[in-house]
PDB file of C-alpha atoms in Angstrom:
ATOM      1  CA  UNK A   1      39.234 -17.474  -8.377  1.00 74.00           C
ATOM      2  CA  UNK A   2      38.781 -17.748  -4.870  1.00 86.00           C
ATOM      3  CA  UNK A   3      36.627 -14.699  -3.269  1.00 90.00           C
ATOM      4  CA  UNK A   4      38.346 -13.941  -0.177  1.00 92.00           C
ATOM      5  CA  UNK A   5      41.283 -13.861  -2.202  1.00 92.00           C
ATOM      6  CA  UNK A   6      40.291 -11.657  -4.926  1.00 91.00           C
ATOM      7  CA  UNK A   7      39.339  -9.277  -2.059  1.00 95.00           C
ATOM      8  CA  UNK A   8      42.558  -9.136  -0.320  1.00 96.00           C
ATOM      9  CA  UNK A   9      44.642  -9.085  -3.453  1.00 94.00           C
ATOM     10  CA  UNK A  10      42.587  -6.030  -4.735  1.00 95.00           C
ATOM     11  CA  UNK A  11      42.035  -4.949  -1.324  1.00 96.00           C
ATOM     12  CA  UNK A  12      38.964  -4.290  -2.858  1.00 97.00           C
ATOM     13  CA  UNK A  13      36.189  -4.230   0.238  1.00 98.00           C
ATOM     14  CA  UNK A  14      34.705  -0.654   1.106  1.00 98.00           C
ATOM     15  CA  UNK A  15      32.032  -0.596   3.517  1.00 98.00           C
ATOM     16  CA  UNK A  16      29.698   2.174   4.271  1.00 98.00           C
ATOM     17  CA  UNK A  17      30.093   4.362   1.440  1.00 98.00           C
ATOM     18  CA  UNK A  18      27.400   7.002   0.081  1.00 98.00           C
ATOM     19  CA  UNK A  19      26.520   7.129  -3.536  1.00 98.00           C
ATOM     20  CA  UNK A  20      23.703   9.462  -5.092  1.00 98.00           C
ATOM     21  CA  UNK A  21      22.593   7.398  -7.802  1.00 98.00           C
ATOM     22  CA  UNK A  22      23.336   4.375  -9.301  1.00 98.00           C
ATOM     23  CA  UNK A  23      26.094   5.116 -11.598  1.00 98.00           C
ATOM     24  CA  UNK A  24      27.803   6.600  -8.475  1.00 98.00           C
ATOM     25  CA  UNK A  25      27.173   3.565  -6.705  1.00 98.00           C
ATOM     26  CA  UNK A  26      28.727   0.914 -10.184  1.00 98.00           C
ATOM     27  CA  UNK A  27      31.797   3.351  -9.823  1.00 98.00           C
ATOM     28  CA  UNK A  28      32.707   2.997  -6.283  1.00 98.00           C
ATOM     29  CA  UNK A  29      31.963  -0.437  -7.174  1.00 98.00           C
ATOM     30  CA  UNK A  30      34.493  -0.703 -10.195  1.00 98.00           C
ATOM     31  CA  UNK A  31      36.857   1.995  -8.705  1.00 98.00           C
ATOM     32  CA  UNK A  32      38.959  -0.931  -6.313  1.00 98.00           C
ATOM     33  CA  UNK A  33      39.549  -3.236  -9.767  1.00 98.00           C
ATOM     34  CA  UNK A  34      40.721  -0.015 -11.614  1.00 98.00           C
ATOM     35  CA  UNK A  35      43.012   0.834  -8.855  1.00 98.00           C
ATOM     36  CA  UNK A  36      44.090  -3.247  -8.651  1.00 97.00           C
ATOM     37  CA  UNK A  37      44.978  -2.896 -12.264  1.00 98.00           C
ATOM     38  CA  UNK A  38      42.527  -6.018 -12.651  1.00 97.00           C
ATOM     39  CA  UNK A  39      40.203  -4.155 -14.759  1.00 98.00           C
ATOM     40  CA  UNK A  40      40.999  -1.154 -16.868  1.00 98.00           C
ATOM     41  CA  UNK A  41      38.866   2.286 -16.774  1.00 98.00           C
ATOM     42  CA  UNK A  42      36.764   1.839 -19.548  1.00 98.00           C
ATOM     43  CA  UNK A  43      35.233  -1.113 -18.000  1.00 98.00           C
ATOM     44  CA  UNK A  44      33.068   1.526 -16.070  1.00 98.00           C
ATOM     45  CA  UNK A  45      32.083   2.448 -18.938  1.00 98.00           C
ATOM     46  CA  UNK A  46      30.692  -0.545 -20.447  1.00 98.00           C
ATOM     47  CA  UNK A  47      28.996  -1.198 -17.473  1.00 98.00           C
ATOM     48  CA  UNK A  48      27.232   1.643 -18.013  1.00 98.00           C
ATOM     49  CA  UNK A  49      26.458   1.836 -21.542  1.00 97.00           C
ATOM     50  CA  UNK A  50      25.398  -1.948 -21.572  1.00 96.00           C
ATOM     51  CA  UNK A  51      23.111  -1.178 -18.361  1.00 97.00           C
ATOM     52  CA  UNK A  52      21.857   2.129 -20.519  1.00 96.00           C
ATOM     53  CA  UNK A  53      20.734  -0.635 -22.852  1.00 96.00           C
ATOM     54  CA  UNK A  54      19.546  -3.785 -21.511  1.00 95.00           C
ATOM     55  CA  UNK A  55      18.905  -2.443 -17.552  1.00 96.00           C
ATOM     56  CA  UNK A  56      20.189  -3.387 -14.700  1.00 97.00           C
ATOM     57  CA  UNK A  57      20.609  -7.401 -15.822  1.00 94.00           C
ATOM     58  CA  UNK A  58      22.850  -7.733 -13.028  1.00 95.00           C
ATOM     59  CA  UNK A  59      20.794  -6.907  -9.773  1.00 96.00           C
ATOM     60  CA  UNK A  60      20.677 -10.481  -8.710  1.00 93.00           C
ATOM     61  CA  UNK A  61      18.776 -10.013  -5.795  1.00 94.00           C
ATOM     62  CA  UNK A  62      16.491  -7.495  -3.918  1.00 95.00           C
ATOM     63  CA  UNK A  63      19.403  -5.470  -2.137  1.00 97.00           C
ATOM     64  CA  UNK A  64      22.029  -6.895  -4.422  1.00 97.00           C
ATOM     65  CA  UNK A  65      23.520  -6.070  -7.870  1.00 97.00           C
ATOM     66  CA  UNK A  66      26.814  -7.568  -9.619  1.00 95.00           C
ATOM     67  CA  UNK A  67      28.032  -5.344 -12.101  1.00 97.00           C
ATOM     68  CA  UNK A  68      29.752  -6.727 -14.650  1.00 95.00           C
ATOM     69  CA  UNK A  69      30.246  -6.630 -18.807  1.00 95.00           C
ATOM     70  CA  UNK A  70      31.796  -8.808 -21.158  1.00 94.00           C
ATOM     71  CA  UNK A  71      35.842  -9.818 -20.778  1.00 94.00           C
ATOM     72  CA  UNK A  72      36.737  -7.832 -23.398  1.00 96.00           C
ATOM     73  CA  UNK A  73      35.327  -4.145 -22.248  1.00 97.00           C
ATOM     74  CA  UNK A  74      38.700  -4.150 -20.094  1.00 97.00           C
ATOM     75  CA  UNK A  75      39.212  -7.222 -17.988  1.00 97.00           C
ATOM     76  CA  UNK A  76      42.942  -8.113 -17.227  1.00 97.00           C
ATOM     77  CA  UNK A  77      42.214 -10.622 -14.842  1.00 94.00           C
ATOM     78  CA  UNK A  78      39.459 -11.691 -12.771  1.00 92.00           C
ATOM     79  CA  UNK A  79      38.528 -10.385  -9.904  1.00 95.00           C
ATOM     80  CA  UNK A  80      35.631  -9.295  -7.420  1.00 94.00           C
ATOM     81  CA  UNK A  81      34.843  -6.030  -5.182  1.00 97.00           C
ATOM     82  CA  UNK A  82      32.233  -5.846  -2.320  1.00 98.00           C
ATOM     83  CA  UNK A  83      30.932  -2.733  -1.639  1.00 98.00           C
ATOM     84  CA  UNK A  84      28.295  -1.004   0.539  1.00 98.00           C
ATOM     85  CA  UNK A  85      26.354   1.451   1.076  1.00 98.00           C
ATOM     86  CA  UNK A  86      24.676   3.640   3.838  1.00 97.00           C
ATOM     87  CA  UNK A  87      21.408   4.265   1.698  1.00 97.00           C
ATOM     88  CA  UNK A  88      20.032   2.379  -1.071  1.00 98.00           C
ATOM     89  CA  UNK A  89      19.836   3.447  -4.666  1.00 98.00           C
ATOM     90  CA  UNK A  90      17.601   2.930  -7.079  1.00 98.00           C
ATOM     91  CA  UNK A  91      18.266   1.633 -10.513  1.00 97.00           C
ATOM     92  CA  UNK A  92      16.511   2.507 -13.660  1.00 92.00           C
ATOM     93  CA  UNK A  93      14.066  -0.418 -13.194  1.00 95.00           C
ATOM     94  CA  UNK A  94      13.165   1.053  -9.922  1.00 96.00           C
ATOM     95  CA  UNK A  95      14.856  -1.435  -8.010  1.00 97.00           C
ATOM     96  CA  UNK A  96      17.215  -0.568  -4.665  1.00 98.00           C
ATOM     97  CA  UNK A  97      20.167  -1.703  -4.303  1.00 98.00           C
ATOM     98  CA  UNK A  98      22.658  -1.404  -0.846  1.00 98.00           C
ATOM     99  CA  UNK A  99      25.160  -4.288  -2.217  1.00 98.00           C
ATOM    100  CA  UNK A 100      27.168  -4.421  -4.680  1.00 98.00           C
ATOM    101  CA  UNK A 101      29.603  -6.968  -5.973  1.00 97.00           C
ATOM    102  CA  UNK A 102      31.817  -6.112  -8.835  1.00 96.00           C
ATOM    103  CA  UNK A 103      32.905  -8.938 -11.084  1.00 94.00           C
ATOM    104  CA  UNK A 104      35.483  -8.907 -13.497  1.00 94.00           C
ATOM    105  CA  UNK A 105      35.973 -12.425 -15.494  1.00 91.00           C
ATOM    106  CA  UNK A 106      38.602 -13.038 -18.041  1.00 91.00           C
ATOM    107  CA  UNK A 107      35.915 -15.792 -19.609  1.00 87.00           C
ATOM    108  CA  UNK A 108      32.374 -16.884 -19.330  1.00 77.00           C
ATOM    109  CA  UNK A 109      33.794 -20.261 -17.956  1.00 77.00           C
ATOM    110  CA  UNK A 110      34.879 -18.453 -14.473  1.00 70.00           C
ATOM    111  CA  UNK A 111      31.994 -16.179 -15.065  1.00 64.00           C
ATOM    112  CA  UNK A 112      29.645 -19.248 -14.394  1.00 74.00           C
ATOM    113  CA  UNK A 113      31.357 -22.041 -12.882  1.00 76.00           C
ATOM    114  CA  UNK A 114      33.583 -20.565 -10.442  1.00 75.00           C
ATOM    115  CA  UNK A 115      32.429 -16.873  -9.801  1.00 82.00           C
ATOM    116  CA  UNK A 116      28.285 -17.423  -9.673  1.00 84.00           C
ATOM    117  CA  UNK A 117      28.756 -20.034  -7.327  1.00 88.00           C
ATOM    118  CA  UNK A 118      30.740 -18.413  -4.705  1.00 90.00           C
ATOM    119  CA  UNK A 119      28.105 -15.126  -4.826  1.00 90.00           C
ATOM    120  CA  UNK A 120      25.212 -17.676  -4.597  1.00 89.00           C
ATOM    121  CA  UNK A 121      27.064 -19.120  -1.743  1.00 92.00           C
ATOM    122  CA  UNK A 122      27.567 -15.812   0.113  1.00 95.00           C
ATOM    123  CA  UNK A 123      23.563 -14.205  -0.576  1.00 94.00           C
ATOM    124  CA  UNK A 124      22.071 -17.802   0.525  1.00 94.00           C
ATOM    125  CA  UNK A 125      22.879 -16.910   3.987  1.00 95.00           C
ATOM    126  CA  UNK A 126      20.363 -15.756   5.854  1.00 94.00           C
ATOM    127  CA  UNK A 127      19.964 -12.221   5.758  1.00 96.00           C
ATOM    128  CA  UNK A 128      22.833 -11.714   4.275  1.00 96.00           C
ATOM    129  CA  UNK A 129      22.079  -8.186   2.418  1.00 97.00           C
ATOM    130  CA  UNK A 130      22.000  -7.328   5.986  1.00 97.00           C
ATOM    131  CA  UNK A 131      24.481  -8.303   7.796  1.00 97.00           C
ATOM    132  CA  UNK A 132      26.824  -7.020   5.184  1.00 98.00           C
ATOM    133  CA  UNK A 133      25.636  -3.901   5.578  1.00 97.00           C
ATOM    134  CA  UNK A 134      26.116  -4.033   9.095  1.00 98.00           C
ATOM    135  CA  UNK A 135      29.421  -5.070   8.680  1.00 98.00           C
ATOM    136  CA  UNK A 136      32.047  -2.476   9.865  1.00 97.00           C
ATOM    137  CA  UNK A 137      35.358  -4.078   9.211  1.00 97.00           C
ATOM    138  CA  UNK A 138      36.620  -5.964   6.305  1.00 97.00           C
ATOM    139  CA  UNK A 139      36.991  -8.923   9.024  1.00 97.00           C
ATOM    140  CA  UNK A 140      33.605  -9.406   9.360  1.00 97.00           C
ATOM    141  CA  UNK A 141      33.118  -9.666   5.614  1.00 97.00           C
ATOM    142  CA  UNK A 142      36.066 -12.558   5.547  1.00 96.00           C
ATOM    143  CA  UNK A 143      34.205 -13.817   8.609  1.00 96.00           C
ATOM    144  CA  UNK A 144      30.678 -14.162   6.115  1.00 97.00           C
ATOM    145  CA  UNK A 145      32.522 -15.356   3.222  1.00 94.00           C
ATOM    146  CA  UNK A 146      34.124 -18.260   5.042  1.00 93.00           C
ATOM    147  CA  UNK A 147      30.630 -19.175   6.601  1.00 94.00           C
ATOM    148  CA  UNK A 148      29.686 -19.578   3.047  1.00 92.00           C
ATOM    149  CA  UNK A 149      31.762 -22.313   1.988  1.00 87.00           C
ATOM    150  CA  UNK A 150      29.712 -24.830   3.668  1.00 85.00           C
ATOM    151  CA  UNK A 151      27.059 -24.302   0.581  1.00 84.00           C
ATOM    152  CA  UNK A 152      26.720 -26.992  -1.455  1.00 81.00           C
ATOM    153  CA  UNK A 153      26.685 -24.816  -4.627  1.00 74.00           C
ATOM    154  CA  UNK A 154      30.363 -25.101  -3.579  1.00 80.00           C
ATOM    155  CA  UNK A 155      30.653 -28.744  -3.783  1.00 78.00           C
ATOM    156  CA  UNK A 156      33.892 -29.829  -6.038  1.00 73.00           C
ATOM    157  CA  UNK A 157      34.989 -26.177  -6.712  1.00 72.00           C
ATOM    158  CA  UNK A 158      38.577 -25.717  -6.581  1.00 69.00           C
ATOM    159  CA  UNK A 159      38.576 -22.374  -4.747  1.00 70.00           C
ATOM    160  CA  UNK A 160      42.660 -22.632  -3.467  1.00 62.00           C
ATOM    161  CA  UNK A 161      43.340 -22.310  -7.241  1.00 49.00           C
TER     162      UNK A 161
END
């Protein structure tokens, strides 16, 4: 699963959206991978009740969250969404978040050996939380992600796959 990729496929890269709290803000993150057909709608859903439950596990980052749940709340294959937002919101732990980078996995296997990767390649660069915010078109985003693959947390990855 190769994240440029994903994005085009699910043409699933909104910038400079407004959310007014942070379930808002999971939707509009989920809402590209329900329209893709790579999730289903009740994946939402289990992003929220799971985040009801054990917080926000997926904030990765100050700035950043990946909301996700397991493969079987309504994955149908895997993808990824990048979304952003004007303001910040604040999650339940009090955190603020102005990123956010859906994941859907069919497995834990591209969960952690092909998906984590690629998002720890992205966030290493240097203020990156930033400049994706500042982004305007989805261009620029491509432009970040393919700066990225010189990490070495991308070393031996498949990503044409």
């Amino acid at each position: 699963m190769n994240l440029a990729q994903a994005f085009k496929e699910n043409n699933s890269i909104r910038l400079g959206l407004t959310a007014k709290d942070w379930k808002e803000a999971v939707k509009l993150s989920v809402d590209p991978l329900i329209e893709s057909g790579a999730v289903k709608p009740e994946y939402y859903d289990a992003i929220i009740e799971s985040t009801e439950k054990y917080g926000p596990y997926y904030i990765l980052m100050p700035g950043m969250a990946m909301p996700h749940a397991r493969p079987e709340a309504g994955v149908q294959r895997d993808a990824f969404s990048l979304v952003t937002l004007t303001e910040p919101v604040k999650f339940t732990d009090g955190k603020e978040v102005q990123v956010l980078l859906a994941l859907a996995a069919t497995s834990s296997k591209i969960h952690t050996s092909v998906a984590i990767p690629q998002i720890i390649a992205l966030f290493e660069l240097e203020n990156s939380i930033e400049r994706l915010v500042n982004c305007k078109t989805e261009d620029e985003v491509y432009a970040m992600v393919e700066e990225s693959k010189n990490s070495p947390y991308l070393e031996g990855l498949d990503l044409d796959s």
